[in-house]
Amino acid sequence: MNKDTLIHKAIAAHVEKFGKQPESVAWAPGRIEVLGNHTDYNAGPVLSAAINLGHCFCISRSNQPGIRLLAVDVGQTASFDTSDAEKVPGFGWANYVKGVFYFIREHLGEKIDGLDCTFLGSIPMGAGLSSSAALEVAAAYAVLKILDTTIDKKEIARLCRRAEHQFAGTNCGLLDQFSSIFGLEHGLIHSDFRTLEGSAASLPEDIEFLVVNPHIKHSLADSPYNERRERCEQAAEQLAELLPHPVTALRDVSPEEFEANRSQIDAGAAKRAAHIIGEIDRVEQGVEQIRNGQIKAFGQLLFESHQSSVENFENSCPELDIVVDAAREAGALGARLSGGGFGGAAIAMVHSSEAKAVGEKITALCRAKGISPEIIEITPSAGAMTIPDR
Ligand code: GLA
C-alpha cells in the first residue's frame, strides 16, 4: 500500500471510529540497515535508509479523559493514561505509543490527556524493518503537532528510544528512530552514533534494494539482542584495561589494536567485538567506495558483513543464510541480514534494471531449499513528517 493510500485509510478509519476528522496526522517510515550491524550502541557509524513503508498516526481531541488508541490492522482499541509508567495490559503494541507519550509528557512537563488516536502501518511485522520505531516516531510527531510544540529532532529520537527500552524491553541503539526521522529521498544516511551527526551518501540512481523476507518470527524483545549488547560492553571494558588510551566503546578500538589484544580478553566477548570492529571498518571503507563509485566493492562489503554475522555475532539463522546465498547466486551486488538479526529479513542490492529478474531468481533458489520469501522493492525515502491540513 503506498503512503497516500495508507494515510487516506488511516484517516477514514479514525473518522469511522471516533466520529470526527483528525486534527493532527503524521507519517514516519521504517528503515533498512544497509551496512553497520549493531554498531549504533557501540558509538559507531551506520549506513541506512528510510523506506517507502511506514506508519500513519492520527489524533483528535476528546472530552473524555485518557487516551484511546485504535490499531486499524487488528481492529482493537486500547485505552490508557500517560501519567504512570505501567504497561498497557493485554495490548503489547499500545506500549510503544504509551511510552512515547509518557516520555514526551515528562520532557515537556505538560499533560497529555483526552486524545483519540488511530494508527495504520504498511511495514510487515517482524521483518526487521523497524515497524516499532516508525510507530513511535509517527506518534511523537502527531502528538507534538496537536500540542502545538516542537522538540529537537535528535531529542525526539532519544525519547522514542527510551520508550523502546522501558516499555518494550529492548536496549536498542538509536539507529531505527534516527533513520526514521532523518531519512532522505533517494539517499542513504551515513550516521555517526558518537557525535549524532548524519550526512547523505548517494548511491548511483540505478541502484536499489530488495527486502527478502523469509517470514521467520522475529521479535528483538525475546531475542538475545540485550545479551549481545552486554557482551560488547564487556569487551570494551576489558580492552580499556589493555590499551594506552581511553576506551568508552568498541568504536575506540582500531582493528589492529583489537587483533593485538583479542587473546587477552574473554573469548566469547572477543567474537562479538570482532563483528563490531569489523563492521565499523566496513562502513568507513563503504562510504569511501560509494564516494568513488566502486559499487561492486561496496556490494562485497555487504556479503562480508553477513559472513561476520554468521561467524562472529551469531545473529543470523539458516533461512537468512539461504536468502543471502540465493541473492549471491542470482547476481545481486551484495546481500546481508539487515537490522538486529535472529530472524527478520535480508536486503539485496541490485541494479534497478535487473531487480525483477534477480528477485525472481532469488525466489526460485529459495523455493528449492524449502523457503517461500516475500520480495519487496524498497525506495530510499524522506523521513518523518506531519501531513498538512487536508
Ligand atoms: C535493531 C536495533 C538498532 C540496531 C540494529 C542492529 O534494529 O533497534 O538499534 O542496534 O538492531 O544494527
mmCIF file of C-alpha atoms and ligand atoms in Angstrom:
data_model
loop_
_atom_site.group_PDB
_atom_site.id
_atom_site.type_symbol
_atom_site.label_atom_id
_atom_site.label_comp_id
_atom_site.label_asym_id
_atom_site.label_seq_id
_atom_site.Cartn_x
_atom_site.Cartn_y
_atom_site.Cartn_z
ATOM 1 C CA MET A 1 0.000 0.000 0.000
ATOM 2 C CA ASN A 2 1.533 3.342 -0.929
ATOM 3 C CA LYS A 3 1.879 6.201 1.533
ATOM 4 C CA ASP A 4 -1.042 8.295 0.255
ATOM 5 C CA THR A 5 -3.439 5.341 0.291
ATOM 6 C CA LEU A 6 -2.293 4.421 3.781
ATOM 7 C CA ILE A 7 -2.858 7.956 5.091
ATOM 8 C CA HIS A 8 -6.263 8.054 3.445
ATOM 9 C CA LYS A 9 -7.259 4.722 5.014
ATOM 10 C CA ALA A 10 -5.988 5.698 8.454
ATOM 11 C CA ILE A 11 -7.992 8.944 8.384
ATOM 12 C CA ALA A 12 -11.115 7.121 7.183
ATOM 13 C CA ALA A 13 -10.769 4.558 9.991
ATOM 14 C CA HIS A 14 -10.297 7.386 12.513
ATOM 15 C CA VAL A 15 -13.438 9.175 11.339
ATOM 16 C CA GLU A 16 -15.421 5.947 11.409
ATOM 17 C CA LYS A 17 -14.318 5.057 14.943
ATOM 18 C CA PHE A 18 -14.297 8.456 16.630
ATOM 19 C CA GLY A 19 -16.807 10.378 14.509
ATOM 20 C CA LYS A 20 -14.530 13.283 13.656
ATOM 21 C CA GLN A 21 -11.674 14.317 11.417
ATOM 22 C CA PRO A 22 -8.201 14.060 12.982
ATOM 23 C CA GLU A 23 -6.655 17.416 13.899
ATOM 24 C CA SER A 24 -3.173 16.025 13.561
ATOM 25 C CA VAL A 25 -1.812 13.411 11.131
ATOM 26 C CA ALA A 26 1.791 12.243 10.894
ATOM 27 C CA TRP A 27 3.745 9.724 8.873
ATOM 28 C CA ALA A 28 7.012 8.005 9.775
ATOM 29 C CA PRO A 29 8.930 5.445 7.715
ATOM 30 C CA GLY A 30 10.644 2.185 8.596
ATOM 31 C CA ARG A 31 14.273 1.679 7.626
ATOM 32 C CA ILE A 32 16.747 -0.709 6.131
ATOM 33 C CA GLU A 33 20.173 -1.040 7.657
ATOM 34 C CA VAL A 34 22.481 -1.137 4.651
ATOM 35 C CA LEU A 35 25.804 -1.604 6.470
ATOM 36 C CA GLY A 36 26.912 -1.314 10.101
ATOM 37 C CA ASN A 37 25.355 -4.074 12.153
ATOM 38 C CA HIS A 38 24.984 -3.469 15.905
ATOM 39 C CA THR A 39 27.443 -0.590 15.628
ATOM 40 C CA ASP A 40 24.997 2.072 16.843
ATOM 41 C CA TYR A 41 25.157 1.223 20.551
ATOM 42 C CA ASN A 42 28.926 0.834 20.220
ATOM 43 C CA ALA A 43 29.147 4.529 19.246
ATOM 44 C CA GLY A 44 29.910 3.573 15.651
ATOM 45 C CA PRO A 45 28.714 4.608 12.183
ATOM 46 C CA VAL A 46 25.880 3.096 10.099
ATOM 47 C CA LEU A 47 24.674 3.432 6.516
ATOM 48 C CA SER A 48 20.896 3.147 6.456
ATOM 49 C CA ALA A 49 17.878 4.373 4.529
ATOM 50 C CA ALA A 50 14.338 5.267 5.464
ATOM 51 C CA ILE A 51 11.935 3.323 3.264
ATOM 52 C CA ASN A 52 8.650 3.921 1.472
ATOM 53 C CA LEU A 53 6.755 1.827 4.028
ATOM 54 C CA GLY A 54 5.765 3.222 7.394
ATOM 55 C CA HIS A 55 3.080 4.178 9.875
ATOM 56 C CA CYS A 56 0.418 6.853 9.779
ATOM 57 C CA PHE A 57 -0.797 8.232 13.122
ATOM 58 C CA CYS A 58 -3.939 10.384 13.546
ATOM 59 C CA ILE A 59 -5.136 12.281 16.629
ATOM 60 C CA SER A 60 -8.187 14.293 17.569
ATOM 61 C CA ARG A 61 -9.081 15.841 20.904
ATOM 62 C CA SER A 62 -11.799 14.324 23.042
ATOM 63 C CA ASN A 63 -13.837 15.403 26.070
ATOM 64 C CA GLN A 64 -13.145 12.026 27.668
ATOM 65 C CA PRO A 65 -10.076 11.738 29.917
ATOM 66 C CA GLY A 66 -7.275 9.318 28.959
ATOM 67 C CA ILE A 67 -6.025 8.081 25.586
ATOM 68 C CA ARG A 68 -7.889 5.779 23.227
ATOM 69 C CA LEU A 69 -5.759 4.115 20.587
ATOM 70 C CA LEU A 70 -7.197 2.246 17.613
ATOM 71 C CA ALA A 71 -4.913 -0.188 15.779
ATOM 72 C CA VAL A 72 -6.657 -0.407 12.424
ATOM 73 C CA ASP A 73 -4.901 -3.621 11.364
ATOM 74 C CA VAL A 74 -6.041 -5.643 14.342
ATOM 75 C CA GLY A 75 -9.314 -3.771 14.792
ATOM 76 C CA GLN A 76 -8.708 -3.280 18.513
ATOM 77 C CA THR A 77 -8.770 -0.186 20.695
ATOM 78 C CA ALA A 78 -6.595 0.135 23.805
ATOM 79 C CA SER A 79 -7.163 2.755 26.497
ATOM 80 C CA PHE A 80 -4.505 4.114 28.812
ATOM 81 C CA ASP A 81 -3.353 7.007 30.862
ATOM 82 C CA THR A 82 0.013 8.712 30.328
ATOM 83 C CA SER A 83 0.648 9.697 33.936
ATOM 84 C CA ASP A 84 2.184 6.380 35.012
ATOM 85 C CA ALA A 85 4.864 4.077 33.590
ATOM 86 C CA GLU A 86 2.719 0.918 33.878
ATOM 87 C CA LYS A 87 2.490 -1.214 30.739
ATOM 88 C CA VAL A 88 -0.874 -1.402 28.993
ATOM 89 C CA PRO A 89 -2.280 -4.805 29.982
ATOM 90 C CA GLY A 90 -3.362 -7.049 27.104
ATOM 91 C CA PHE A 91 -2.237 -4.762 24.255
ATOM 92 C CA GLY A 92 1.504 -5.190 23.669
ATOM 93 C CA TRP A 93 1.507 -2.831 20.641
ATOM 94 C CA ALA A 94 -0.024 0.016 22.664
ATOM 95 C CA ASN A 95 3.101 0.234 24.825
ATOM 96 C CA TYR A 96 5.181 1.799 22.063
ATOM 97 C CA VAL A 97 2.723 4.685 21.924
ATOM 98 C CA LYS A 98 2.196 4.903 25.643
ATOM 99 C CA GLY A 99 5.976 5.005 26.123
ATOM 100 C CA VAL A 100 6.366 7.854 23.637
ATOM 101 C CA PHE A 101 3.521 9.896 25.160
ATOM 102 C CA TYR A 102 4.862 9.193 28.654
ATOM 103 C CA PHE A 103 8.384 10.462 27.880
ATOM 104 C CA ILE A 104 7.196 13.441 25.826
ATOM 105 C CA ARG A 105 4.914 14.422 28.699
ATOM 106 C CA GLU A 106 7.842 14.137 31.112
ATOM 107 C CA HIS A 107 10.154 16.110 28.781
ATOM 108 C CA LEU A 108 7.676 18.950 28.219
ATOM 109 C CA GLY A 109 6.231 18.925 31.727
ATOM 110 C CA GLU A 110 2.824 19.147 30.067
ATOM 111 C CA LYS A 111 -0.224 16.890 30.413
ATOM 112 C CA ILE A 112 -1.060 14.552 27.511
ATOM 113 C CA ASP A 113 -4.682 13.615 28.002
ATOM 114 C CA GLY A 114 -8.076 13.490 26.297
ATOM 115 C CA LEU A 115 -6.950 12.158 22.917
ATOM 116 C CA ASP A 116 -8.460 9.772 20.380
ATOM 117 C CA CYS A 117 -5.742 8.165 18.258
ATOM 118 C CA THR A 118 -5.582 5.831 15.277
ATOM 119 C CA PHE A 119 -2.642 4.189 13.560
ATOM 120 C CA LEU A 120 -2.125 2.102 10.469
ATOM 121 C CA GLY A 121 1.127 0.742 9.070
ATOM 122 C CA SER A 122 2.379 -0.829 5.853
ATOM 123 C CA ILE A 123 5.559 -2.413 7.245
ATOM 124 C CA PRO A 124 5.415 -6.188 7.500
ATOM 125 C CA MET A 125 5.667 -7.047 11.211
ATOM 126 C CA GLY A 126 8.751 -8.872 12.371
ATOM 127 C CA ALA A 127 10.718 -8.249 9.160
ATOM 128 C CA GLY A 128 13.393 -6.216 10.940
ATOM 129 C CA LEU A 129 12.307 -3.047 9.107
ATOM 130 C CA SER A 130 11.733 -1.083 12.320
ATOM 131 C CA SER A 131 7.999 -1.109 12.374
ATOM 132 C CA SER A 132 8.056 -0.227 16.074
ATOM 133 C CA ALA A 133 10.359 2.791 15.598
ATOM 134 C CA ALA A 134 8.139 4.054 12.774
ATOM 135 C CA LEU A 135 5.122 3.805 15.062
ATOM 136 C CA GLU A 136 6.954 5.604 17.877
ATOM 137 C CA VAL A 137 8.156 8.420 15.640
ATOM 138 C CA ALA A 138 4.775 8.869 13.928
ATOM 139 C CA ALA A 139 3.091 9.027 17.354
ATOM 140 C CA ALA A 140 5.666 11.576 18.539
ATOM 141 C CA TYR A 141 5.225 13.854 15.509
ATOM 142 C CA ALA A 142 1.429 13.660 15.704
ATOM 143 C CA VAL A 143 1.247 14.412 19.422
ATOM 144 C CA LEU A 144 3.716 17.300 19.171
ATOM 145 C CA LYS A 145 1.578 18.803 16.431
ATOM 146 C CA ILE A 146 -1.584 18.570 18.492
ATOM 147 C CA LEU A 147 0.240 20.115 21.452
ATOM 148 C CA ASP A 148 1.409 22.831 19.051
ATOM 149 C CA THR A 149 5.008 22.495 20.132
ATOM 150 C CA THR A 150 8.313 21.124 18.856
ATOM 151 C CA ILE A 151 11.259 19.237 20.270
ATOM 152 C CA ASP A 152 14.692 18.986 18.662
ATOM 153 C CA LYS A 153 14.650 16.041 16.233
ATOM 154 C CA LYS A 154 17.565 14.239 17.883
ATOM 155 C CA GLU A 155 15.774 14.540 21.219
ATOM 156 C CA ILE A 156 12.632 13.049 19.648
ATOM 157 C CA ALA A 157 14.761 10.079 18.557
ATOM 158 C CA ARG A 158 16.091 9.696 22.112
ATOM 159 C CA LEU A 159 12.633 9.926 23.696
ATOM 160 C CA CYS A 160 11.324 7.265 21.312
ATOM 161 C CA ARG A 161 14.285 5.051 22.153
ATOM 162 C CA ARG A 162 13.528 5.420 25.862
ATOM 163 C CA ALA A 163 10.026 4.182 25.111
ATOM 164 C CA GLU A 164 11.539 1.141 23.406
ATOM 165 C CA HIS A 165 13.911 0.491 26.323
ATOM 166 C CA GLN A 166 11.419 0.882 29.140
ATOM 167 C CA PHE A 167 8.113 -0.119 27.620
ATOM 168 C CA ALA A 168 9.238 -2.812 25.152
ATOM 169 C CA GLY A 169 12.341 -4.042 26.991
ATOM 170 C CA THR A 170 14.837 -3.885 24.079
ATOM 171 C CA ASN A 171 18.028 -1.983 24.870
ATOM 172 C CA CYS A 172 18.358 -0.885 21.266
ATOM 173 C CA GLY A 173 20.609 1.837 19.915
ATOM 174 C CA LEU A 174 19.365 4.930 18.148
ATOM 175 C CA LEU A 175 19.583 3.690 14.549
ATOM 176 C CA ASP A 176 15.917 2.928 13.896
ATOM 177 C CA GLN A 177 14.449 6.142 15.296
ATOM 178 C CA PHE A 178 17.268 8.249 13.806
ATOM 179 C CA SER A 179 16.780 6.745 10.317
ATOM 180 C CA SER A 180 13.014 7.196 10.501
ATOM 181 C CA ILE A 181 13.458 10.881 11.351
ATOM 182 C CA PHE A 182 16.395 11.793 9.107
ATOM 183 C CA GLY A 183 15.541 9.687 6.036
ATOM 184 C CA LEU A 184 16.479 11.080 2.633
ATOM 185 C CA GLU A 185 14.666 10.692 -0.627
ATOM 186 C CA HIS A 186 16.876 8.570 -2.934
ATOM 187 C CA GLY A 187 19.787 8.639 -0.499
ATOM 188 C CA LEU A 188 21.483 6.710 2.278
ATOM 189 C CA ILE A 189 22.056 8.281 5.666
ATOM 190 C CA HIS A 190 25.587 7.974 6.981
ATOM 191 C CA SER A 191 25.128 8.432 10.702
ATOM 192 C CA ASP A 192 27.690 8.612 13.437
ATOM 193 C CA PHE A 193 26.304 7.432 16.754
ATOM 194 C CA ARG A 194 29.030 9.062 18.775
ATOM 195 C CA THR A 195 28.524 12.593 17.522
ATOM 196 C CA LEU A 196 24.890 12.012 16.445
ATOM 197 C CA GLU A 197 25.650 13.650 13.126
ATOM 198 C CA GLY A 198 24.138 12.375 9.925
ATOM 199 C CA SER A 199 25.112 13.122 6.334
ATOM 200 C CA ALA A 200 23.920 11.978 2.925
ATOM 201 C CA ALA A 201 25.620 9.213 0.958
ATOM 202 C CA SER A 202 24.249 8.994 -2.564
ATOM 203 C CA LEU A 203 24.242 5.764 -4.473
ATOM 204 C CA PRO A 204 24.056 5.822 -8.274
ATOM 205 C CA GLU A 205 20.470 6.194 -9.485
ATOM 206 C CA ASP A 206 20.322 2.722 -10.994
ATOM 207 C CA ILE A 207 20.968 1.017 -7.644
ATOM 208 C CA GLU A 208 18.155 -0.220 -5.460
ATOM 209 C CA PHE A 209 17.429 -2.628 -2.644
ATOM 210 C CA LEU A 210 15.201 -5.647 -2.386
ATOM 211 C CA VAL A 211 13.983 -6.738 1.008
ATOM 212 C CA VAL A 212 13.789 -10.510 1.055
ATOM 213 C CA ASN A 213 11.579 -11.626 3.899
ATOM 214 C CA PRO A 214 11.559 -15.351 4.610
ATOM 215 C CA HIS A 215 8.831 -14.770 7.235
ATOM 216 C CA ILE A 216 10.554 -16.131 10.265
ATOM 217 C CA LYS A 217 9.172 -14.990 13.568
ATOM 218 C CA HIS A 218 11.260 -12.063 14.789
ATOM 219 C CA SER A 219 10.974 -10.068 17.950
ATOM 220 C CA LEU A 220 14.000 -8.362 19.406
ATOM 221 C CA ALA A 221 12.322 -8.250 22.797
ATOM 222 C CA ASP A 222 12.662 -12.011 23.193
ATOM 223 C CA SER A 223 15.900 -12.424 21.238
ATOM 224 C CA PRO A 224 19.474 -12.404 22.613
ATOM 225 C CA TYR A 225 19.790 -8.726 21.496
ATOM 226 C CA ASN A 226 20.322 -7.385 25.013
ATOM 227 C CA GLU A 227 22.818 -10.147 25.778
ATOM 228 C CA ARG A 228 24.872 -9.234 22.670
ATOM 229 C CA ARG A 229 24.924 -5.631 23.791
ATOM 230 C CA GLU A 230 26.232 -6.653 27.222
ATOM 231 C CA ARG A 231 28.996 -8.747 25.647
ATOM 232 C CA CYS A 232 30.091 -5.777 23.520
ATOM 233 C CA GLU A 233 30.230 -3.603 26.619
ATOM 234 C CA GLN A 234 32.192 -6.288 28.427
ATOM 235 C CA ALA A 235 34.722 -6.438 25.546
ATOM 236 C CA ALA A 236 35.077 -2.644 25.580
ATOM 237 C CA GLU A 237 35.699 -2.640 29.344
ATOM 238 C CA GLN A 238 38.335 -5.355 29.079
ATOM 239 C CA LEU A 239 40.080 -3.680 26.138
ATOM 240 C CA ALA A 240 40.081 -0.402 28.057
ATOM 241 C CA GLU A 241 42.319 -2.086 30.657
ATOM 242 C CA LEU A 242 44.808 -3.105 27.971
ATOM 243 C CA LEU A 243 45.035 -0.081 25.704
ATOM 244 C CA PRO A 244 47.027 3.075 26.445
ATOM 245 C CA HIS A 245 44.158 5.443 25.519
ATOM 246 C CA PRO A 246 40.591 5.838 26.784
ATOM 247 C CA VAL A 247 38.074 3.269 25.509
ATOM 248 C CA THR A 248 34.460 4.034 26.336
ATOM 249 C CA ALA A 249 33.004 1.944 23.497
ATOM 250 C CA LEU A 250 34.235 -0.507 20.853
ATOM 251 C CA ARG A 251 34.363 2.462 18.457
ATOM 252 C CA ASP A 252 37.578 3.463 20.238
ATOM 253 C CA VAL A 253 39.406 0.246 19.302
ATOM 254 C CA SER A 254 41.102 0.002 15.901
ATOM 255 C CA PRO A 255 41.172 -3.329 14.031
ATOM 256 C CA GLU A 256 44.952 -3.523 14.626
ATOM 257 C CA GLU A 257 44.635 -2.890 18.367
ATOM 258 C CA PHE A 258 41.893 -5.482 18.549
ATOM 259 C CA GLU A 259 43.936 -8.177 16.778
ATOM 260 C CA ALA A 260 46.930 -7.485 19.028
ATOM 261 C CA ASN A 261 44.848 -7.793 22.216
ATOM 262 C CA ARG A 262 41.916 -10.098 21.495
ATOM 263 C CA SER A 263 43.564 -13.178 23.003
ATOM 264 C CA GLN A 264 43.754 -11.398 26.357
ATOM 265 C CA ILE A 265 40.038 -10.774 26.734
ATOM 266 C CA ASP A 266 37.124 -13.149 27.274
ATOM 267 C CA ALA A 267 36.927 -15.344 24.141
ATOM 268 C CA GLY A 268 33.126 -15.089 23.802
ATOM 269 C CA ALA A 269 33.138 -11.306 24.129
ATOM 270 C CA ALA A 270 36.053 -11.111 21.653
ATOM 271 C CA LYS A 271 33.983 -12.849 18.968
ATOM 272 C CA ARG A 272 31.197 -10.300 19.349
ATOM 273 C CA ALA A 273 33.702 -7.445 19.340
ATOM 274 C CA ALA A 274 35.314 -8.805 16.155
ATOM 275 C CA HIS A 275 31.979 -8.286 14.400
ATOM 276 C CA ILE A 276 31.524 -4.746 15.642
ATOM 277 C CA ILE A 277 35.081 -3.599 14.959
ATOM 278 C CA GLY A 278 34.926 -5.205 11.507
ATOM 279 C CA GLU A 279 31.578 -3.533 10.790
ATOM 280 C CA ILE A 280 32.842 -0.096 11.814
ATOM 281 C CA ASP A 281 35.778 -0.559 9.464
ATOM 282 C CA ARG A 282 33.499 -1.778 6.669
ATOM 283 C CA VAL A 283 31.220 1.265 6.992
ATOM 284 C CA GLU A 284 34.228 3.554 6.727
ATOM 285 C CA GLN A 285 35.507 1.698 3.658
ATOM 286 C CA GLY A 286 31.980 1.607 2.216
ATOM 287 C CA VAL A 287 31.499 5.351 2.463
ATOM 288 C CA GLU A 288 34.744 5.865 0.520
ATOM 289 C CA GLN A 289 33.740 3.318 -2.097
ATOM 290 C CA ILE A 290 30.337 4.931 -2.603
ATOM 291 C CA ARG A 291 32.052 8.281 -2.980
ATOM 292 C CA ASN A 292 34.380 6.785 -5.626
ATOM 293 C CA GLY A 293 31.612 4.940 -7.470
ATOM 294 C CA GLN A 294 33.021 1.493 -6.562
ATOM 295 C CA ILE A 295 29.642 -0.168 -6.237
ATOM 296 C CA LYS A 296 30.871 -3.720 -6.818
ATOM 297 C CA ALA A 297 33.380 -3.400 -3.995
ATOM 298 C CA PHE A 298 30.691 -1.893 -1.783
ATOM 299 C CA GLY A 299 28.442 -4.872 -2.521
ATOM 300 C CA GLN A 300 31.218 -7.218 -1.418
ATOM 301 C CA LEU A 301 31.266 -5.473 1.954
ATOM 302 C CA LEU A 302 27.603 -6.394 2.388
ATOM 303 C CA PHE A 303 28.416 -10.067 1.815
ATOM 304 C CA GLU A 304 31.364 -9.812 4.234
ATOM 305 C CA SER A 305 29.115 -8.229 6.818
ATOM 306 C CA HIS A 306 26.715 -11.143 6.594
ATOM 307 C CA GLN A 307 29.548 -13.647 6.916
ATOM 308 C CA SER A 308 30.712 -11.886 10.060
ATOM 309 C CA SER A 309 27.177 -12.050 11.450
ATOM 310 C CA VAL A 310 27.250 -15.805 10.841
ATOM 311 C CA GLU A 311 30.705 -16.432 12.282
ATOM 312 C CA ASN A 312 31.243 -13.784 14.915
ATOM 313 C CA PHE A 313 27.987 -12.284 16.107
ATOM 314 C CA GLU A 314 25.857 -15.392 15.555
ATOM 315 C CA ASN A 315 22.766 -13.308 14.871
ATOM 316 C CA SER A 316 21.859 -14.916 11.555
ATOM 317 C CA CYS A 317 19.719 -18.027 11.098
ATOM 318 C CA PRO A 318 19.575 -20.786 8.441
ATOM 319 C CA GLU A 319 16.758 -19.102 6.486
ATOM 320 C CA LEU A 320 18.649 -15.800 6.191
ATOM 321 C CA ASP A 321 21.795 -17.658 5.127
ATOM 322 C CA ILE A 322 19.798 -19.379 2.378
ATOM 323 C CA VAL A 323 18.449 -15.999 1.240
ATOM 324 C CA VAL A 324 21.901 -14.384 1.156
ATOM 325 C CA ASP A 325 23.400 -17.348 -0.744
ATOM 326 C CA ALA A 326 20.483 -17.237 -3.181
ATOM 327 C CA ALA A 327 20.996 -13.492 -3.683
ATOM 328 C CA ARG A 328 24.674 -14.031 -4.466
ATOM 329 C CA GLU A 329 23.875 -16.784 -6.931
ATOM 330 C CA ALA A 330 21.093 -14.707 -8.501
ATOM 331 C CA GLY A 331 23.563 -11.918 -9.291
ATOM 332 C CA ALA A 332 22.836 -9.389 -6.522
ATOM 333 C CA LEU A 333 25.696 -6.933 -5.990
ATOM 334 C CA GLY A 334 25.567 -7.548 -2.248
ATOM 335 C CA ALA A 335 23.264 -9.030 0.371
ATOM 336 C CA ARG A 336 23.122 -9.352 4.155
ATOM 337 C CA LEU A 337 20.790 -9.583 7.073
ATOM 338 C CA SER A 338 19.509 -6.128 7.915
ATOM 339 C CA GLY A 339 18.804 -4.978 11.451
ATOM 340 C CA GLY A 340 19.013 -6.847 14.729
ATOM 341 C CA GLY A 341 19.048 -10.332 13.193
ATOM 342 C CA PHE A 342 17.869 -13.521 14.941
ATOM 343 C CA GLY A 343 15.228 -13.687 12.194
ATOM 344 C CA GLY A 344 13.798 -10.769 10.243
ATOM 345 C CA ALA A 345 14.675 -10.109 6.633
ATOM 346 C CA ALA A 346 17.727 -9.704 4.419
ATOM 347 C CA ILE A 347 18.445 -6.987 1.872
ATOM 348 C CA ALA A 348 19.906 -7.449 -1.582
ATOM 349 C CA MET A 349 21.483 -4.593 -3.529
ATOM 350 C CA VAL A 350 20.766 -4.759 -7.245
ATOM 351 C CA HIS A 351 20.835 -2.720 -10.446
ATOM 352 C CA SER A 352 17.293 -1.404 -10.983
ATOM 353 C CA SER A 353 17.193 -2.863 -14.481
ATOM 354 C CA GLU A 354 17.893 -6.321 -13.024
ATOM 355 C CA ALA A 355 15.731 -6.044 -9.896
ATOM 356 C CA LYS A 356 12.833 -8.076 -11.220
ATOM 357 C CA ALA A 357 14.951 -10.858 -12.688
ATOM 358 C CA VAL A 358 17.195 -11.107 -9.622
ATOM 359 C CA GLY A 359 14.147 -11.136 -7.331
ATOM 360 C CA GLU A 360 12.566 -13.971 -9.309
ATOM 361 C CA LYS A 361 15.765 -15.949 -9.271
ATOM 362 C CA ILE A 362 16.151 -15.462 -5.505
ATOM 363 C CA THR A 363 12.602 -16.739 -5.034
ATOM 364 C CA ALA A 364 13.239 -19.801 -7.210
ATOM 365 C CA LEU A 365 16.525 -20.634 -5.468
ATOM 366 C CA CYS A 366 14.936 -20.226 -2.026
ATOM 367 C CA ARG A 367 11.945 -22.375 -3.003
ATOM 368 C CA ALA A 368 14.320 -25.146 -3.974
ATOM 369 C CA LYS A 369 15.505 -25.020 -0.353
ATOM 370 C CA GLY A 370 12.010 -25.011 1.124
ATOM 371 C CA ILE A 371 11.566 -21.262 1.746
ATOM 372 C CA SER A 372 8.992 -19.001 0.062
ATOM 373 C CA PRO A 373 10.241 -15.477 0.641
ATOM 374 C CA GLU A 374 8.319 -12.287 0.036
ATOM 375 C CA ILE A 375 10.309 -9.773 -2.020
ATOM 376 C CA ILE A 376 9.682 -6.068 -1.602
ATOM 377 C CA GLU A 377 11.346 -3.386 -3.745
ATOM 378 C CA ILE A 378 12.377 -0.540 -1.481
ATOM 379 C CA THR A 379 12.886 3.104 -2.362
ATOM 380 C CA PRO A 380 15.025 5.230 -0.023
ATOM 381 C CA SER A 381 12.568 7.848 1.201
ATOM 382 C CA ALA A 382 12.231 11.053 3.157
ATOM 383 C CA GLY A 383 11.983 10.942 6.943
ATOM 384 C CA ALA A 384 9.031 11.522 9.270
ATOM 385 C CA MET A 385 6.637 14.389 8.642
ATOM 386 C CA THR A 386 3.342 15.824 9.722
ATOM 387 C CA ILE A 387 0.739 15.866 6.992
ATOM 388 C CA PRO A 388 -0.556 19.372 6.282
ATOM 389 C CA ASP A 389 -4.285 20.043 6.783
ATOM 390 C CA ARG A 390 -6.244 18.431 4.051
HETATM 391 C C1 GLA B 1 17.915 -3.141 15.855
HETATM 392 C C2 GLA B 1 18.090 -2.052 16.901
HETATM 393 C C3 GLA B 1 19.065 -0.987 16.409
HETATM 394 C C4 GLA B 1 20.375 -1.611 15.931
HETATM 395 C C5 GLA B 1 20.112 -2.783 14.986
HETATM 396 C C6 GLA B 1 21.357 -3.555 14.649
HETATM 397 O O1 GLA B 1 17.313 -2.625 14.711
HETATM 398 O O2 GLA B 1 16.851 -1.489 17.219
HETATM 399 O O3 GLA B 1 19.295 -0.041 17.412
HETATM 400 O O4 GLA B 1 21.162 -1.992 17.021
HETATM 401 O O5 GLA B 1 19.171 -3.698 15.531
HETATM 402 O O6 GLA B 1 22.264 -2.753 13.986
#
